[in-house]
Each structure stands twice: as structure tokens, then as C-alpha cells.
Amino acid sequence: MELKIRKGDQVQIITGRSEEKGKRGEVIRVLPDENRVVVQGINVRTKHQKQVQAKGRTVNPGLVRFEAPVHISNVMLVCKKCNKPTRVSVQRDGEKVQRVCKNCNALLDE
Ligand SMILES: [Zn+2]
């Protein structure tokens, strides 16, 4: 299945942990096999990283912040034109695939 959300899109969190709900961010990675996206500033976790040996030096990054992937069903694309979270329909024009905002009918890939 082709995901309707792509890298660089603005999305809004519509479900999930309450503190994230309603937040918006830019998609920085798409994981099509898992139906998940990584959204900048959303679902931020921290992990302790052990010391690692890199080229003979010991590197200790300590606490590392990273964005954990969010399931695609928890986010909605934000339309650039009407600035609302929206469902997307896909129109095929020959080889070209065009995403359309179901809210205002704007073409999203212009
Ligand atoms: Zn729209």
C-alpha cells in the first residue's frame, strides 16, 4: 500500500498520548513497511547510549534525544492551502499521482 504521507509534509497528531494530541510537525522520515512516520519534535524519547569506541577514541554521547516513529493512523496530513488536518484522495493522471485535499480540493503536490 502506498502511503499518502511523504517526507516534508506537515502532519497533525490526532490520537495517541494526550500531550502530543493536536501538535504539528514536519515528517522527517517515512517507514512504509511499518506504516509509520517520524515527525520532527513529536514523540521525543531519550535513551542512554553506552560508551563506544570510534577510531581508537572513546565517545560518550550520554543522553540522546530522538523522535520515535508514530503510526500513520495517529496522524493526519495538514493541507498547505486550508491549513487544516485533512483526508487525502489520490488522483492518477497517467504516470502522475496527485494528492488532493478532501477539505478544500487543493492539489497538494503542486
Ligand atoms: Zn485543503
PDB file of N, CA and C and ligand atoms in Angstrom:
ATOM      1  N   MET A   1       0.845  -1.206   0.000  1.00  0.00           N
ATOM      2  CA  MET A   1       0.000   0.000   0.000  1.00  0.00           C
ATOM      3  C   MET A   1       0.874   1.248   0.000  1.00  0.00           C
ATOM      4  N   GLU A   2       0.492   2.179  -0.802  1.00  0.00           N
ATOM      5  CA  GLU A   2       1.254   3.418  -0.890  1.00  0.00           C
ATOM      6  C   GLU A   2       0.801   4.389   0.192  1.00  0.00           C
ATOM      7  N   LEU A   3       1.753   4.947   0.901  1.00  0.00           N
ATOM      8  CA  LEU A   3       1.390   5.892   1.952  1.00  0.00           C
ATOM      9  C   LEU A   3       1.053   7.242   1.327  1.00  0.00           C
ATOM     10  N   LYS A   4       0.073   7.885   1.918  1.00  0.00           N
ATOM     11  CA  LYS A   4      -0.334   9.191   1.405  1.00  0.00           C
ATOM     12  C   LYS A   4       0.433  10.317   2.077  1.00  0.00           C
ATOM     13  N   ILE A   5       1.267   9.943   3.017  1.00  0.00           N
ATOM     14  CA  ILE A   5       2.075  10.949   3.696  1.00  0.00           C
ATOM     15  C   ILE A   5       3.527  10.778   3.272  1.00  0.00           C
ATOM     16  N   ARG A   6       4.143  11.874   2.958  1.00  0.00           N
ATOM     17  CA  ARG A   6       5.506  11.836   2.439  1.00  0.00           C
ATOM     18  C   ARG A   6       6.423  12.707   3.271  1.00  0.00           C
ATOM     19  N   LYS A   7       7.710  12.477   3.075  1.00  0.00           N
ATOM     20  CA  LYS A   7       8.720  13.291   3.747  1.00  0.00           C
ATOM     21  C   LYS A   7       8.518  14.755   3.381  1.00  0.00           C
ATOM     22  N   GLY A   8       8.594  15.630   4.391  1.00  0.00           N
ATOM     23  CA  GLY A   8       8.421  17.059   4.135  1.00  0.00           C
ATOM     24  C   GLY A   8       7.004  17.546   4.372  1.00  0.00           C
ATOM     25  N   ASP A   9       6.057  16.608   4.499  1.00  0.00           N
ATOM     26  CA  ASP A   9       4.666  17.006   4.768  1.00  0.00           C
ATOM     27  C   ASP A   9       4.523  17.522   6.198  1.00  0.00           C
ATOM     28  N   GLN A  10       3.550  18.412   6.381  1.00  0.00           N
ATOM     29  CA  GLN A  10       3.138  18.806   7.725  1.00  0.00           C
ATOM     30  C   GLN A  10       2.029  17.859   8.159  1.00  0.00           C
ATOM     31  N   VAL A  11       2.156  17.330   9.374  1.00  0.00           N
ATOM     32  CA  VAL A  11       1.080  16.474   9.881  1.00  0.00           C
ATOM     33  C   VAL A  11       0.670  16.937  11.271  1.00  0.00           C
ATOM     34  N   GLN A  12      -0.540  16.556  11.648  1.00  0.00           N
ATOM     35  CA  GLN A  12      -1.040  16.837  12.986  1.00  0.00           C
ATOM     36  C   GLN A  12      -1.337  15.514  13.674  1.00  0.00           C
ATOM     37  N   ILE A  13      -1.001  15.441  14.968  1.00  0.00           N
ATOM     38  CA  ILE A  13      -1.292  14.240  15.752  1.00  0.00           C
ATOM     39  C   ILE A  13      -2.771  14.274  16.134  1.00  0.00           C
ATOM     40  N   ILE A  14      -3.496  13.227  15.772  1.00  0.00           N
ATOM     41  CA  ILE A  14      -4.936  13.236  16.043  1.00  0.00           C
ATOM     42  C   ILE A  14      -5.329  12.290  17.173  1.00  0.00           C
ATOM     43  N   THR A  15      -4.499  11.281  17.432  1.00  0.00           N
ATOM     44  CA  THR A  15      -4.780  10.387  18.564  1.00  0.00           C
ATOM     45  C   THR A  15      -3.467  10.078  19.264  1.00  0.00           C
ATOM     46  N   GLY A  16      -3.559   9.264  20.299  1.00  0.00           N
ATOM     47  CA  GLY A  16      -2.341   8.870  20.993  1.00  0.00           C
ATOM     48  C   GLY A  16      -2.208   9.572  22.320  1.00  0.00           C
ATOM     49  N   ARG A  17      -0.979   9.647  22.812  1.00  0.00           N
ATOM     50  CA  ARG A  17      -0.735  10.249  24.115  1.00  0.00           C
ATOM     51  C   ARG A  17      -1.257  11.684  24.133  1.00  0.00           C
ATOM     52  N   SER A  18      -1.949  12.024  25.211  1.00  0.00           N
ATOM     53  CA  SER A  18      -2.686  13.287  25.232  1.00  0.00           C
ATOM     54  C   SER A  18      -1.782  14.509  25.050  1.00  0.00           C
ATOM     55  N   GLU A  19      -0.559  14.451  25.573  1.00  0.00           N
ATOM     56  CA  GLU A  19       0.305  15.635  25.459  1.00  0.00           C
ATOM     57  C   GLU A  19       0.764  15.884  24.026  1.00  0.00           C
ATOM     58  N   GLU A  20       0.635  14.884  23.171  1.00  0.00           N
ATOM     59  CA  GLU A  20       1.046  15.055  21.779  1.00  0.00           C
ATOM     60  C   GLU A  20      -0.130  15.427  20.876  1.00  0.00           C
ATOM     61  N   LYS A  21      -1.324  15.165  21.357  1.00  0.00           N
ATOM     62  CA  LYS A  21      -2.509  15.361  20.522  1.00  0.00           C
ATOM     63  C   LYS A  21      -2.651  16.828  20.108  1.00  0.00           C
ATOM     64  N   GLY A  22      -2.884  17.048  18.831  1.00  0.00           N
ATOM     65  CA  GLY A  22      -3.038  18.400  18.329  1.00  0.00           C
ATOM     66  C   GLY A  22      -1.740  19.053  17.888  1.00  0.00           C
ATOM     67  N   LYS A  23      -0.613  18.433  18.246  1.00  0.00           N
ATOM     68  CA  LYS A  23       0.672  19.008  17.838  1.00  0.00           C
ATOM     69  C   LYS A  23       0.906  18.789  16.354  1.00  0.00           C
ATOM     70  N   ARG A  24       1.649  19.719  15.778  1.00  0.00           N
ATOM     71  CA  ARG A  24       2.002  19.582  14.370  1.00  0.00           C
ATOM     72  C   ARG A  24       3.505  19.509  14.198  1.00  0.00           C
ATOM     73  N   GLY A  25       3.921  18.891  13.132  1.00  0.00           N
ATOM     74  CA  GLY A  25       5.338  18.835  12.831  1.00  0.00           C
ATOM     75  C   GLY A  25       5.566  18.364  11.419  1.00  0.00           C
ATOM     76  N   GLU A  26       6.839  18.448  11.019  1.00  0.00           N
ATOM     77  CA  GLU A  26       7.188  18.039   9.665  1.00  0.00           C
ATOM     78  C   GLU A  26       7.653  16.581   9.665  1.00  0.00           C
ATOM     79  N   VAL A  27       7.206  15.851   8.669  1.00  0.00           N
ATOM     80  CA  VAL A  27       7.634  14.459   8.528  1.00  0.00           C
ATOM     81  C   VAL A  27       9.093  14.440   8.076  1.00  0.00           C
ATOM     82  N   ILE A  28       9.947  13.806   8.890  1.00  0.00           N
ATOM     83  CA  ILE A  28      11.356  13.763   8.521  1.00  0.00           C
ATOM     84  C   ILE A  28      11.780  12.393   8.004  1.00  0.00           C
ATOM     85  N   ARG A  29      10.945  11.384   8.241  1.00  0.00           N
ATOM     86  CA  ARG A  29      11.233  10.044   7.714  1.00  0.00           C
ATOM     87  C   ARG A  29       9.936   9.283   7.545  1.00  0.00           C
ATOM     88  N   VAL A  30       9.869   8.469   6.512  1.00  0.00           N
ATOM     89  CA  VAL A  30       8.699   7.618   6.295  1.00  0.00           C
ATOM     90  C   VAL A  30       9.172   6.168   6.330  1.00  0.00           C
ATOM     91  N   LEU A  31       8.470   5.337   7.098  1.00  0.00           N
ATOM     92  CA  LEU A  31       8.803   3.915   7.195  1.00  0.00           C
ATOM     93  C   LEU A  31       7.635   3.118   6.598  1.00  0.00           C
ATOM     94  N   PRO A  32       7.619   2.964   5.269  1.00  0.00           N
ATOM     95  CA  PRO A  32       6.451   2.379   4.607  1.00  0.00           C
ATOM     96  C   PRO A  32       6.162   0.948   5.058  1.00  0.00           C
ATOM     97  N   ASP A  33       7.197   0.163   5.381  1.00  0.00           N
ATOM     98  CA  ASP A  33       6.981  -1.230   5.777  1.00  0.00           C
ATOM     99  C   ASP A  33       6.236  -1.342   7.099  1.00  0.00           C
ATOM    100  N   GLU A  34       6.401  -0.328   7.931  1.00  0.00           N
ATOM    101  CA  GLU A  34       5.762  -0.366   9.253  1.00  0.00           C
ATOM    102  C   GLU A  34       4.543   0.548   9.331  1.00  0.00           C
ATOM    103  N   ASN A  35       4.235   1.232   8.232  1.00  0.00           N
ATOM    104  CA  ASN A  35       3.154   2.221   8.246  1.00  0.00           C
ATOM    105  C   ASN A  35       3.373   3.279   9.309  1.00  0.00           C
ATOM    106  N   ARG A  36       4.614   3.696   9.461  1.00  0.00           N
ATOM    107  CA  ARG A  36       4.930   4.694  10.471  1.00  0.00           C
ATOM    108  C   ARG A  36       5.697   5.857   9.860  1.00  0.00           C
ATOM    109  N   VAL A  37       5.593   6.989  10.533  1.00  0.00           N
ATOM    110  CA  VAL A  37       6.361   8.159  10.119  1.00  0.00           C
ATOM    111  C   VAL A  37       7.090   8.728  11.330  1.00  0.00           C
ATOM    112  N   VAL A  38       8.196   9.403  11.069  1.00  0.00           N
ATOM    113  CA  VAL A  38       8.922  10.092  12.121  1.00  0.00           C
ATOM    114  C   VAL A  38       8.670  11.581  11.925  1.00  0.00           C
ATOM    115  N   VAL A  39       8.150  12.223  12.984  1.00  0.00           N
ATOM    116  CA  VAL A  39       7.745  13.618  12.874  1.00  0.00           C
ATOM    117  C   VAL A  39       8.631  14.456  13.789  1.00  0.00           C
ATOM    118  N   GLN A  40       9.160  15.534  13.228  1.00  0.00           N
ATOM    119  CA  GLN A  40      10.063  16.399  13.972  1.00  0.00           C
ATOM    120  C   GLN A  40       9.402  16.953  15.237  1.00  0.00           C
ATOM    121  N   GLY A  41      10.030  16.725  16.380  1.00  0.00           N
ATOM    122  CA  GLY A  41       9.544  17.271  17.639  1.00  0.00           C
ATOM    123  C   GLY A  41       8.395  16.510  18.271  1.00  0.00           C
ATOM    124  N   ILE A  42       7.967  15.418  17.641  1.00  0.00           N
ATOM    125  CA  ILE A  42       6.832  14.637  18.151  1.00  0.00           C
ATOM    126  C   ILE A  42       7.329  13.286  18.641  1.00  0.00           C
ATOM    127  N   ASN A  43       6.781  12.850  19.779  1.00  0.00           N
ATOM    128  CA  ASN A  43       7.109  11.528  20.307  1.00  0.00           C
ATOM    129  C   ASN A  43       8.605  11.424  20.641  1.00  0.00           C
ATOM    130  N   VAL A  44       9.131  12.504  21.202  1.00  0.00           N
ATOM    131  CA  VAL A  44      10.563  12.556  21.501  1.00  0.00           C
ATOM    132  C   VAL A  44      10.866  11.669  22.706  1.00  0.00           C
ATOM    133  N   ARG A  45      11.848  10.836  22.540  1.00  0.00           N
ATOM    134  CA  ARG A  45      12.293   9.956  23.612  1.00  0.00           C
ATOM    135  C   ARG A  45      13.757  10.262  23.887  1.00  0.00           C
ATOM    136  N   THR A  46      14.195   9.829  25.053  1.00  0.00           N
ATOM    137  CA  THR A  46      15.626   9.918  25.322  1.00  0.00           C
ATOM    138  C   THR A  46      16.138   8.529  25.637  1.00  0.00           C
ATOM    139  N   LYS A  47      17.345   8.272  25.235  1.00  0.00           N
ATOM    140  CA  LYS A  47      17.952   6.991  25.605  1.00  0.00           C
ATOM    141  C   LYS A  47      19.391   7.225  26.031  1.00  0.00           C
ATOM    142  N   HIS A  48      19.810   6.390  26.941  1.00  0.00           N
ATOM    143  CA  HIS A  48      21.206   6.430  27.357  1.00  0.00           C
ATOM    144  C   HIS A  48      22.012   5.611  26.368  1.00  0.00           C
ATOM    145  N   GLN A  49      23.079   6.212  25.905  1.00  0.00           N
ATOM    146  CA  GLN A  49      23.904   5.462  24.993  1.00  0.00           C
ATOM    147  C   GLN A  49      25.214   5.120  25.695  1.00  0.00           C
ATOM    148  N   LYS A  50      25.625   3.911  25.520  1.00  0.00           N
ATOM    149  CA  LYS A  50      26.868   3.463  26.151  1.00  0.00           C
ATOM    150  C   LYS A  50      28.064   4.096  25.455  1.00  0.00           C
ATOM    151  N   GLN A  51      29.167   4.039  26.167  1.00  0.00           N
ATOM    152  CA  GLN A  51      30.410   4.488  25.538  1.00  0.00           C
ATOM    153  C   GLN A  51      30.728   3.605  24.344  1.00  0.00           C
ATOM    154  N   VAL A  52      31.149   4.224  23.295  1.00  0.00           N
ATOM    155  CA  VAL A  52      31.527   3.442  22.118  1.00  0.00           C
ATOM    156  C   VAL A  52      32.944   3.794  21.709  1.00  0.00           C
ATOM    157  N   GLN A  53      33.600   2.854  21.125  1.00  0.00           N
ATOM    158  CA  GLN A  53      34.944   3.077  20.606  1.00  0.00           C
ATOM    159  C   GLN A  53      34.822   3.457  19.138  1.00  0.00           C
ATOM    160  N   ALA A  54      35.321   4.626  18.804  1.00  0.00           N
ATOM    161  CA  ALA A  54      35.287   5.037  17.412  1.00  0.00           C
ATOM    162  C   ALA A  54      36.673   5.504  17.011  1.00  0.00           C
ATOM    163  N   LYS A  55      37.257   4.819  16.095  1.00  0.00           N
ATOM    164  CA  LYS A  55      38.597   5.142  15.588  1.00  0.00           C
ATOM    165  C   LYS A  55      39.598   5.353  16.728  1.00  0.00           C
ATOM    166  N   GLY A  56      39.549   4.426  17.682  1.00  0.00           N
ATOM    167  CA  GLY A  56      40.531   4.460  18.768  1.00  0.00           C
ATOM    168  C   GLY A  56      40.192   5.445  19.872  1.00  0.00           C
ATOM    169  N   ARG A  57      39.120   6.232  19.696  1.00  0.00           N
ATOM    170  CA  ARG A  57      38.735   7.182  20.744  1.00  0.00           C
ATOM    171  C   ARG A  57      37.474   6.691  21.433  1.00  0.00           C
ATOM    172  N   THR A  58      37.359   7.039  22.689  1.00  0.00           N
ATOM    173  CA  THR A  58      36.139   6.683  23.395  1.00  0.00           C
ATOM    174  C   THR A  58      35.170   7.857  23.309  1.00  0.00           C
ATOM    175  N   VAL A  59      34.004   7.553  22.805  1.00  0.00           N
ATOM    176  CA  VAL A  59      32.990   8.591  22.647  1.00  0.00           C
ATOM    177  C   VAL A  59      31.858   8.283  23.621  1.00  0.00           C
ATOM    178  N   ASN A  60      31.459   9.266  24.373  1.00  0.00           N
ATOM    179  CA  ASN A  60      30.366   9.062  25.320  1.00  0.00           C
ATOM    180  C   ASN A  60      29.256  10.077  25.066  1.00  0.00           C
ATOM    181  N   PRO A  61      28.316   9.716  24.235  1.00  0.00           N
ATOM    182  CA  PRO A  61      27.271  10.689  23.902  1.00  0.00           C
ATOM    183  C   PRO A  61      26.251  10.904  25.014  1.00  0.00           C
ATOM    184  N   GLY A  62      26.235  10.006  26.013  1.00  0.00           N
ATOM    185  CA  GLY A  62      25.314  10.197  27.130  1.00  0.00           C
ATOM    186  C   GLY A  62      23.870  10.072  26.708  1.00  0.00           C
ATOM    187  N   LEU A  63      23.072  11.068  27.081  1.00  0.00           N
ATOM    188  CA  LEU A  63      21.655  11.038  26.742  1.00  0.00           C
ATOM    189  C   LEU A  63      21.456  11.487  25.300  1.00  0.00           C
ATOM    190  N   VAL A  64      20.730  10.682  24.573  1.00  0.00           N
ATOM    191  CA  VAL A  64      20.471  11.012  23.173  1.00  0.00           C
ATOM    192  C   VAL A  64      18.969  11.206  22.999  1.00  0.00           C
ATOM    193  N   ARG A  65      18.595  12.336  22.424  1.00  0.00           N
ATOM    194  CA  ARG A  65      17.172  12.583  22.133  1.00  0.00           C
ATOM    195  C   ARG A  65      16.881  12.133  20.714  1.00  0.00           C
ATOM    196  N   PHE A  66      15.773  11.471  20.546  1.00  0.00           N
ATOM    197  CA  PHE A  66      15.399  11.058  19.189  1.00  0.00           C
ATOM    198  C   PHE A  66      13.882  10.992  19.090  1.00  0.00           C
ATOM    199  N   GLU A  67      13.391  11.118  17.891  1.00  0.00           N
ATOM    200  CA  GLU A  67      11.962  11.025  17.652  1.00  0.00           C
ATOM    201  C   GLU A  67      11.605   9.579  17.325  1.00  0.00           C
ATOM    202  N   ALA A  68      10.704   9.016  18.117  1.00  0.00           N
ATOM    203  CA  ALA A  68      10.251   7.656  17.843  1.00  0.00           C
ATOM    204  C   ALA A  68       9.166   7.696  16.771  1.00  0.00           C
ATOM    205  N   PRO A  69       9.099   6.652  15.934  1.00  0.00           N
ATOM    206  CA  PRO A  69       8.088   6.646  14.873  1.00  0.00           C
ATOM    207  C   PRO A  69       6.663   6.645  15.428  1.00  0.00           C
ATOM    208  N   VAL A  70       5.775   7.252  14.677  1.00  0.00           N
ATOM    209  CA  VAL A  70       4.355   7.345  15.038  1.00  0.00           C
ATOM    210  C   VAL A  70       3.565   6.573  13.982  1.00  0.00           C
ATOM    211  N   HIS A  71       2.585   5.798  14.425  1.00  0.00           N
ATOM    212  CA  HIS A  71       1.799   5.061  13.436  1.00  0.00           C
ATOM    213  C   HIS A  71       0.970   6.020  12.595  1.00  0.00           C
ATOM    214  N   ILE A  72       0.876   5.677  11.331  1.00  0.00           N
ATOM    215  CA  ILE A  72       0.231   6.541  10.346  1.00  0.00           C
ATOM    216  C   ILE A  72      -1.231   6.842  10.710  1.00  0.00           C
ATOM    217  N   SER A  73      -1.864   5.905  11.443  1.00  0.00           N
ATOM    218  CA  SER A  73      -3.266   6.119  11.821  1.00  0.00           C
ATOM    219  C   SER A  73      -3.404   7.178  12.908  1.00  0.00           C
ATOM    220  N   ASN A  74      -2.284   7.569  13.515  1.00  0.00           N
ATOM    221  CA  ASN A  74      -2.328   8.587  14.573  1.00  0.00           C
ATOM    222  C   ASN A  74      -2.082   9.997  14.055  1.00  0.00           C
ATOM    223  N   VAL A  75      -1.793  10.112  12.767  1.00  0.00           N
ATOM    224  CA  VAL A  75      -1.510  11.438  12.217  1.00  0.00           C
ATOM    225  C   VAL A  75      -2.423  11.730  11.036  1.00  0.00           C
ATOM    226  N   MET A  76      -2.584  13.014  10.786  1.00  0.00           N
ATOM    227  CA  MET A  76      -3.357  13.446   9.639  1.00  0.00           C
ATOM    228  C   MET A  76      -2.554  14.518   8.911  1.00  0.00           C
ATOM    229  N   LEU A  77      -2.566  14.449   7.609  1.00  0.00           N
ATOM    230  CA  LEU A  77      -1.866  15.438   6.811  1.00  0.00           C
ATOM    231  C   LEU A  77      -2.499  16.814   6.985  1.00  0.00           C
ATOM    232  N   VAL A  78      -1.672  17.840   7.116  1.00  0.00           N
ATOM    233  CA  VAL A  78      -2.182  19.208   7.183  1.00  0.00           C
ATOM    234  C   VAL A  78      -2.067  19.816   5.787  1.00  0.00           C
ATOM    235  N   CYS A  79      -3.184  20.272   5.278  1.00  0.00           N
ATOM    236  CA  CYS A  79      -3.230  20.861   3.940  1.00  0.00           C
ATOM    237  C   CYS A  79      -2.513  22.208   3.943  1.00  0.00           C
ATOM    238  N   LYS A  80      -1.664  22.417   2.930  1.00  0.00           N
ATOM    239  CA  LYS A  80      -0.916  23.676   2.833  1.00  0.00           C
ATOM    240  C   LYS A  80      -1.833  24.854   2.521  1.00  0.00           C
ATOM    241  N   LYS A  81      -2.950  24.550   1.846  1.00  0.00           N
ATOM    242  CA  LYS A  81      -3.824  25.624   1.388  1.00  0.00           C
ATOM    243  C   LYS A  81      -4.817  26.064   2.460  1.00  0.00           C
ATOM    244  N   CYS A  82      -5.548  25.088   3.032  1.00  0.00           N
ATOM    245  CA  CYS A  82      -6.567  25.470   4.012  1.00  0.00           C
ATOM    246  C   CYS A  82      -6.053  25.359   5.449  1.00  0.00           C
ATOM    247  N   ASN A  83      -4.820  24.820   5.624  1.00  0.00           N
ATOM    248  CA  ASN A  83      -4.165  24.766   6.920  1.00  0.00           C
ATOM    249  C   ASN A  83      -4.943  23.943   7.951  1.00  0.00           C
ATOM    250  N   LYS A  84      -5.675  22.940   7.460  1.00  0.00           N
ATOM    251  CA  LYS A  84      -6.429  22.071   8.372  1.00  0.00           C
ATOM    252  C   LYS A  84      -5.971  20.630   8.181  1.00  0.00           C
ATOM    253  N   PRO A  85      -6.066  19.831   9.248  1.00  0.00           N
ATOM    254  CA  PRO A  85      -5.803  18.404   9.053  1.00  0.00           C
ATOM    255  C   PRO A  85      -6.880  17.815   8.156  1.00  0.00           C
ATOM    256  N   THR A  86      -6.479  17.025   7.189  1.00  0.00           N
ATOM    257  CA  THR A  86      -7.447  16.584   6.199  1.00  0.00           C
ATOM    258  C   THR A  86      -7.187  15.165   5.734  1.00  0.00           C
ATOM    259  N   ARG A  87      -8.219  14.542   5.226  1.00  0.00           N
ATOM    260  CA  ARG A  87      -8.061  13.301   4.491  1.00  0.00           C
ATOM    261  C   ARG A  87      -7.591  13.654   3.091  1.00  0.00           C
ATOM    262  N   VAL A  88      -6.941  12.675   2.473  1.00  0.00           N
ATOM    263  CA  VAL A  88      -6.348  12.914   1.167  1.00  0.00           C
ATOM    264  C   VAL A  88      -6.915  11.912   0.179  1.00  0.00           C
ATOM    265  N   SER A  89      -7.282  12.383  -0.982  1.00  0.00           N
ATOM    266  CA  SER A  89      -7.617  11.438  -2.040  1.00  0.00           C
ATOM    267  C   SER A  89      -6.519  11.513  -3.092  1.00  0.00           C
ATOM    268  N   VAL A  90      -6.365  10.424  -3.817  1.00  0.00           N
ATOM    269  CA  VAL A  90      -5.287  10.358  -4.792  1.00  0.00           C
ATOM    270  C   VAL A  90      -5.894  10.284  -6.185  1.00  0.00           C
ATOM    271  N   GLN A  91      -5.430  11.193  -7.041  1.00  0.00           N
ATOM    272  CA  GLN A  91      -5.863  11.170  -8.434  1.00  0.00           C
ATOM    273  C   GLN A  91      -4.694  10.758  -9.298  1.00  0.00           C
ATOM    274  N   ARG A  92      -4.959   9.882 -10.237  1.00  0.00           N
ATOM    275  CA  ARG A  92      -3.906   9.491 -11.162  1.00  0.00           C
ATOM    276  C   ARG A  92      -4.159  10.122 -12.516  1.00  0.00           C
ATOM    277  N   ASP A  93      -3.123  10.790 -13.000  1.00  0.00           N
ATOM    278  CA  ASP A  93      -3.212  11.411 -14.312  1.00  0.00           C
ATOM    279  C   ASP A  93      -2.069  10.816 -15.124  1.00  0.00           C
ATOM    280  N   GLY A  94      -2.336   9.668 -15.755  1.00  0.00           N
ATOM    281  CA  GLY A  94      -1.264   8.959 -16.439  1.00  0.00           C
ATOM    282  C   GLY A  94      -0.252   8.477 -15.426  1.00  0.00           C
ATOM    283  N   GLU A  95       0.986   8.884 -15.593  1.00  0.00           N
ATOM    284  CA  GLU A  95       2.051   8.475 -14.700  1.00  0.00           C
ATOM    285  C   GLU A  95       2.043   9.293 -13.405  1.00  0.00           C
ATOM    286  N   LYS A  96       1.422  10.440 -13.468  1.00  0.00           N
ATOM    287  CA  LYS A  96       1.495  11.380 -12.362  1.00  0.00           C
ATOM    288  C   LYS A  96       0.450  11.059 -11.291  1.00  0.00           C
ATOM    289  N   VAL A  97       0.896  11.046 -10.050  1.00  0.00           N
ATOM    290  CA  VAL A  97      -0.019  10.838  -8.937  1.00  0.00           C
ATOM    291  C   VAL A  97      -0.145  12.161  -8.195  1.00  0.00           C
ATOM    292  N   GLN A  98      -1.366  12.608  -8.076  1.00  0.00           N
ATOM    293  CA  GLN A  98      -1.609  13.906  -7.454  1.00  0.00           C
ATOM    294  C   GLN A  98      -2.468  13.708  -6.202  1.00  0.00           C
ATOM    295  N   ARG A  99      -2.015  14.246  -5.088  1.00  0.00           N
ATOM    296  CA  ARG A  99      -2.816  14.148  -3.874  1.00  0.00           C
ATOM    297  C   ARG A  99      -3.708  15.385  -3.769  1.00  0.00           C
ATOM    298  N   VAL A 100      -4.940  15.132  -3.362  1.00  0.00           N
ATOM    299  CA  VAL A 100      -5.932  16.206  -3.313  1.00  0.00           C
ATOM    300  C   VAL A 100      -6.496  16.292  -1.901  1.00  0.00           C
ATOM    301  N   CYS A 101      -6.597  17.512  -1.363  1.00  0.00           N
ATOM    302  CA  CYS A 101      -7.202  17.751  -0.058  1.00  0.00           C
ATOM    303  C   CYS A 101      -8.703  17.536  -0.160  1.00  0.00           C
ATOM    304  N   LYS A 102      -9.245  16.675   0.721  1.00  0.00           N
ATOM    305  CA  LYS A 102     -10.686  16.416   0.665  1.00  0.00           C
ATOM    306  C   LYS A 102     -11.485  17.555   1.256  1.00  0.00           C
ATOM    307  N   ASN A 103     -10.775  18.440   1.915  1.00  0.00           N
ATOM    308  CA  ASN A 103     -11.430  19.569   2.578  1.00  0.00           C
ATOM    309  C   ASN A 103     -11.678  20.716   1.607  1.00  0.00           C
ATOM    310  N   CYS A 104     -10.621  21.122   0.890  1.00  0.00           N
ATOM    311  CA  CYS A 104     -10.740  22.294   0.008  1.00  0.00           C
ATOM    312  C   CYS A 104     -10.443  21.977  -1.453  1.00  0.00           C
ATOM    313  N   ASN A 105     -10.171  20.681  -1.742  1.00  0.00           N
ATOM    314  CA  ASN A 105      -9.877  20.234  -3.114  1.00  0.00           C
ATOM    315  C   ASN A 105      -8.588  20.796  -3.712  1.00  0.00           C
ATOM    316  N   ALA A 106      -7.716  21.332  -2.860  1.00  0.00           N
ATOM    317  CA  ALA A 106      -6.440  21.835  -3.384  1.00  0.00           C
ATOM    318  C   ALA A 106      -5.537  20.679  -3.749  1.00  0.00           C
ATOM    319  N   LEU A 107      -4.729  20.882  -4.805  1.00  0.00           N
ATOM    320  CA  LEU A 107      -3.722  19.901  -5.169  1.00  0.00           C
ATOM    321  C   LEU A 107      -2.541  20.067  -4.230  1.00  0.00           C
ATOM    322  N   LEU A 108      -2.112  18.974  -3.612  1.00  0.00           N
ATOM    323  CA  LEU A 108      -1.103  19.082  -2.555  1.00  0.00           C
ATOM    324  C   LEU A 108       0.331  18.910  -3.062  1.00  0.00           C
ATOM    325  N   ASP A 109       0.480  18.498  -4.296  1.00  0.00           N
ATOM    326  CA  ASP A 109       1.825  18.257  -4.799  1.00  0.00           C
ATOM    327  C   ASP A 109       2.220  19.208  -5.914  1.00  0.00           C
ATOM    328  N   GLU A 110       1.621  20.362  -5.928  1.00  0.00           N
ATOM    329  CA  GLU A 110       1.962  21.377  -6.934  1.00  0.00           C
ATOM    330  C   GLU A 110       3.313  21.972  -6.644  1.00  0.00           C
TER     331      GLU A 110
HETATM  332 ZN    ZN B   1      -7.161  21.959   1.972  1.00  0.00          ZN
END
